[in-house]
């Protein structure tokens, strides 16, 4: 037989929110627009533009026409842009584990 304070103890334990995996009701157009934006930012055209930008920045840095700090900022920005999904999933897994 359980003690009377057992349900109160269970209520104090941390639990995962049940609504984290589902989209809120009525957010269909917003989710679709954000999906389009993600596809645009990480699609083939964006990848080609980023490759050309990194190549141009690298060439300008090698020939001494660009400040190394500015060039590194451009390259790190591209890395963050294309690694955003991995960064977010790492943060989510750290938050779920902690």
Rosetta silent file (secondary structure, phi, psi, omega in degrees, C-alpha in Angstrom):
SEQUENCE: XXXXXXXXXXXXXXXXXXXXXXXXXXXXXXXXXXXXXXXXXXXXXXXXXXXXXXXXXXXXXXXXXXXXXXXXXXXXXXXXXXXXXXXXXXXXXXXXXX
SCORE:     score description
SCORE:     0.000 S_00000001
   1 L     0.000  133.841 -177.850    0.000    0.000    0.000 S_00000001
   2 L   -83.165  148.921  175.126    1.355    3.421   -0.996 S_00000001
   3 L   -69.406  161.433 -177.215    1.638    6.304    1.432 S_00000001
   4 L   -70.340  -22.438 -179.287   -0.756    9.218    0.993 S_00000001
   5 L   -85.701   -3.650 -177.368    2.028   11.626    0.063 S_00000001
   6 H   -61.670  -45.100  177.299    3.163    9.477   -2.924 S_00000001
   7 H   -61.850  -34.498  177.516    0.957   11.265   -5.557 S_00000001
   8 H   -67.523  -35.220  177.116    2.258   14.628   -4.342 S_00000001
   9 H   -66.696  -41.421  178.223    5.822   13.362   -4.749 S_00000001
  10 H   -63.793  -34.862  179.877    5.087   12.239   -8.305 S_00000001
  11 H   -68.149  -24.988 -179.088    3.662   15.673   -9.120 S_00000001
  12 H   -85.160  -15.260 -179.226    6.942   17.304   -8.083 S_00000001
  13 L   -73.087  141.956  179.805    9.136   15.156  -10.350 S_00000001
  14 L   -69.281  140.342  178.533   10.179   16.785  -13.645 S_00000001
  15 L  -132.640  152.228  176.966    8.386   15.504  -16.708 S_00000001
  16 L   -73.486  142.225  177.253    8.812   16.170  -20.414 S_00000001
  17 L   -70.966  136.474 -176.247    6.191   18.404  -21.964 S_00000001
  18 L   -78.453  -18.166 -175.027    3.888   16.397  -24.207 S_00000001
  19 L   -93.806    6.482 -175.498    3.377   19.197  -26.742 S_00000001
  20 L   -70.984  -30.647 -176.804    7.020   19.639  -27.733 S_00000001
  21 L   -85.967  -18.829 -174.643    6.885   17.306  -30.723 S_00000001
  22 L  -103.187  152.141  175.878    3.629   18.541  -32.261 S_00000001
  23 L   -81.303  144.116  177.961    2.851   21.779  -34.037 S_00000001
  24 L   -64.684  154.984 -179.175    0.254   24.030  -32.411 S_00000001
  25 L   -65.788  134.563  179.882   -3.188   24.097  -33.953 S_00000001
  26 L    85.923    6.605 -178.038   -3.530   26.666  -36.740 S_00000001
  27 L   -99.192   14.454 -177.784    0.220   26.960  -37.389 S_00000001
  28 H   -56.670  -50.245  179.655    0.137   25.154  -40.745 S_00000001
  29 H   -64.066  -35.322 -179.974    0.919   28.184  -42.957 S_00000001
  30 H   -68.645  -43.072  179.021    3.711   29.344  -40.649 S_00000001
  31 H   -64.581  -39.520  178.486    5.290   25.887  -40.567 S_00000001
  32 H   -64.936  -41.210  179.203    5.024   25.652  -44.359 S_00000001
  33 H   -65.665  -40.807  178.555    6.665   29.073  -44.794 S_00000001
  34 H   -68.915  -34.394  174.657    9.497   28.164  -42.430 S_00000001
  35 H   -64.034  -40.277  176.586    9.969   24.862  -44.254 S_00000001
  36 H   -63.825  -42.641  179.607   10.253   26.769  -47.544 S_00000001
  37 H   -63.206  -41.092  178.340   12.780   29.158  -45.974 S_00000001
  38 H   -65.348  -42.035  177.577   14.844   26.257  -44.653 S_00000001
  39 H   -62.935  -36.361  178.891   14.779   24.570  -48.050 S_00000001
  40 H   -70.002  -43.517 -176.970   15.882   27.803  -49.698 S_00000001
  41 H   -72.411  -23.759 -176.867   18.700   28.466  -47.232 S_00000001
  42 L  -119.307   14.637 -178.769   20.024   24.904  -47.382 S_00000001
  43 L   -82.766 -170.398 -176.562   19.161   23.942  -50.958 S_00000001
  44 H   -66.464  -39.687 -179.407   21.352   23.460  -54.001 S_00000001
  45 H   -65.398  -45.348  179.844   21.423   27.137  -54.985 S_00000001
  46 H   -64.469  -36.764  178.127   22.445   28.261  -51.502 S_00000001
  47 H   -65.402  -42.531  178.786   25.122   25.580  -51.353 S_00000001
  48 H   -64.752  -41.899  178.739   26.565   26.667  -54.684 S_00000001
  49 H   -64.191  -41.372 -179.944   26.561   30.339  -53.638 S_00000001
  50 H   -66.108  -38.934  178.105   28.239   29.487  -50.326 S_00000001
  51 H   -63.154  -44.158  178.556   30.924   27.425  -52.070 S_00000001
  52 H   -65.635  -38.179  179.370   31.668   30.291  -54.448 S_00000001
  53 H   -65.188  -44.508  179.423   31.708   32.797  -51.573 S_00000001
  54 H   -65.022  -39.535  178.457   34.125   30.708  -49.517 S_00000001
  55 H   -64.857  -43.378  179.472   36.348   30.166  -52.561 S_00000001
  56 H   -65.600  -42.822  179.051   36.378   33.896  -53.369 S_00000001
  57 H   -64.795  -42.546  178.311   37.069   34.861  -49.756 S_00000001
  58 H   -62.259  -41.564  178.175   39.833   32.253  -49.504 S_00000001
  59 H   -65.157  -41.878  179.081   41.455   33.486  -52.703 S_00000001
  60 H   -66.328  -34.451  177.655   41.272   37.115  -51.547 S_00000001
  61 H   -68.779  -38.763 -179.841   42.767   36.146  -48.187 S_00000001
  62 H   -68.400  -33.196 -179.463   45.624   34.282  -49.874 S_00000001
  63 L   -88.353   -0.779  176.352   46.454   37.210  -52.155 S_00000001
  64 L    82.326   16.115 -179.325   46.369   39.716  -49.298 S_00000001
  65 L   -92.435   -7.961 -178.026   43.340   41.662  -50.523 S_00000001
  66 L  -133.435  144.265  176.007   41.107   40.861  -47.550 S_00000001
  67 L   -64.428  134.749 -178.123   41.517   41.127  -43.811 S_00000001
  68 H   -62.563  -35.589 -179.378   41.907   37.665  -42.286 S_00000001
  69 H   -65.421  -43.426  178.621   39.427   38.446  -39.513 S_00000001
  70 H   -66.542  -41.136  178.121   36.676   39.413  -41.987 S_00000001
  71 H   -63.239  -42.065  177.367   37.392   36.359  -44.128 S_00000001
  72 H   -64.637  -34.938  177.698   37.217   34.044  -41.134 S_00000001
  73 H   -63.611  -41.825  178.225   33.901   35.656  -40.164 S_00000001
  74 H   -63.481  -44.870 -178.360   32.436   34.856  -43.586 S_00000001
  75 H   -67.503  -42.086  177.894   33.623   31.248  -43.462 S_00000001
  76 H   -65.256  -36.363  176.188   32.393   30.713  -39.885 S_00000001
  77 H   -61.241  -41.605  176.504   29.032   32.211  -40.873 S_00000001
  78 H   -64.526  -41.071  178.400   28.685   29.632  -43.662 S_00000001
  79 H   -62.709  -41.058  178.737   29.607   26.844  -41.261 S_00000001
  80 H   -67.822  -40.551 -179.590   26.961   27.985  -38.783 S_00000001
  81 H   -61.055  -48.303 -176.650   24.334   28.341  -41.516 S_00000001
  82 H   -83.481  -15.123  176.222   24.815   24.829  -42.881 S_00000001
  83 L  -100.119   10.294 -175.237   25.432   23.272  -39.475 S_00000001
  84 H   -60.533  -41.549 -178.691   22.366   24.873  -37.885 S_00000001
  85 H   -65.901  -38.116  177.650   20.303   21.672  -37.826 S_00000001
  86 H   -68.843  -37.223  178.573   23.128   19.756  -36.139 S_00000001
  87 H   -64.524  -45.429 -178.568   23.640   22.588  -33.635 S_00000001
  88 H   -66.221  -42.015  179.019   19.933   22.694  -32.750 S_00000001
  89 H   -66.316  -32.956  175.109   19.666   18.908  -32.379 S_00000001
  90 H   -65.966  -39.910  177.735   22.707   18.946  -30.113 S_00000001
  91 H   -66.347  -41.801  179.665   21.136   21.626  -27.939 S_00000001
  92 H   -64.765  -40.663  179.576   17.825   19.709  -27.831 S_00000001
  93 H   -69.316  -34.210  176.798   19.530   16.465  -26.841 S_00000001
  94 H   -68.769  -36.444  179.122   21.529   18.264  -24.141 S_00000001
  95 H   -71.723  -35.556 -179.944   18.344   19.860  -22.804 S_00000001
  96 H   -72.974  -33.730 -179.032   16.488   16.542  -22.815 S_00000001
  97 H   -79.178  -24.181 -175.108   19.342   14.737  -21.068 S_00000001
  98 L   -95.233    0.000    0.000   19.895   17.407  -18.460 S_00000001
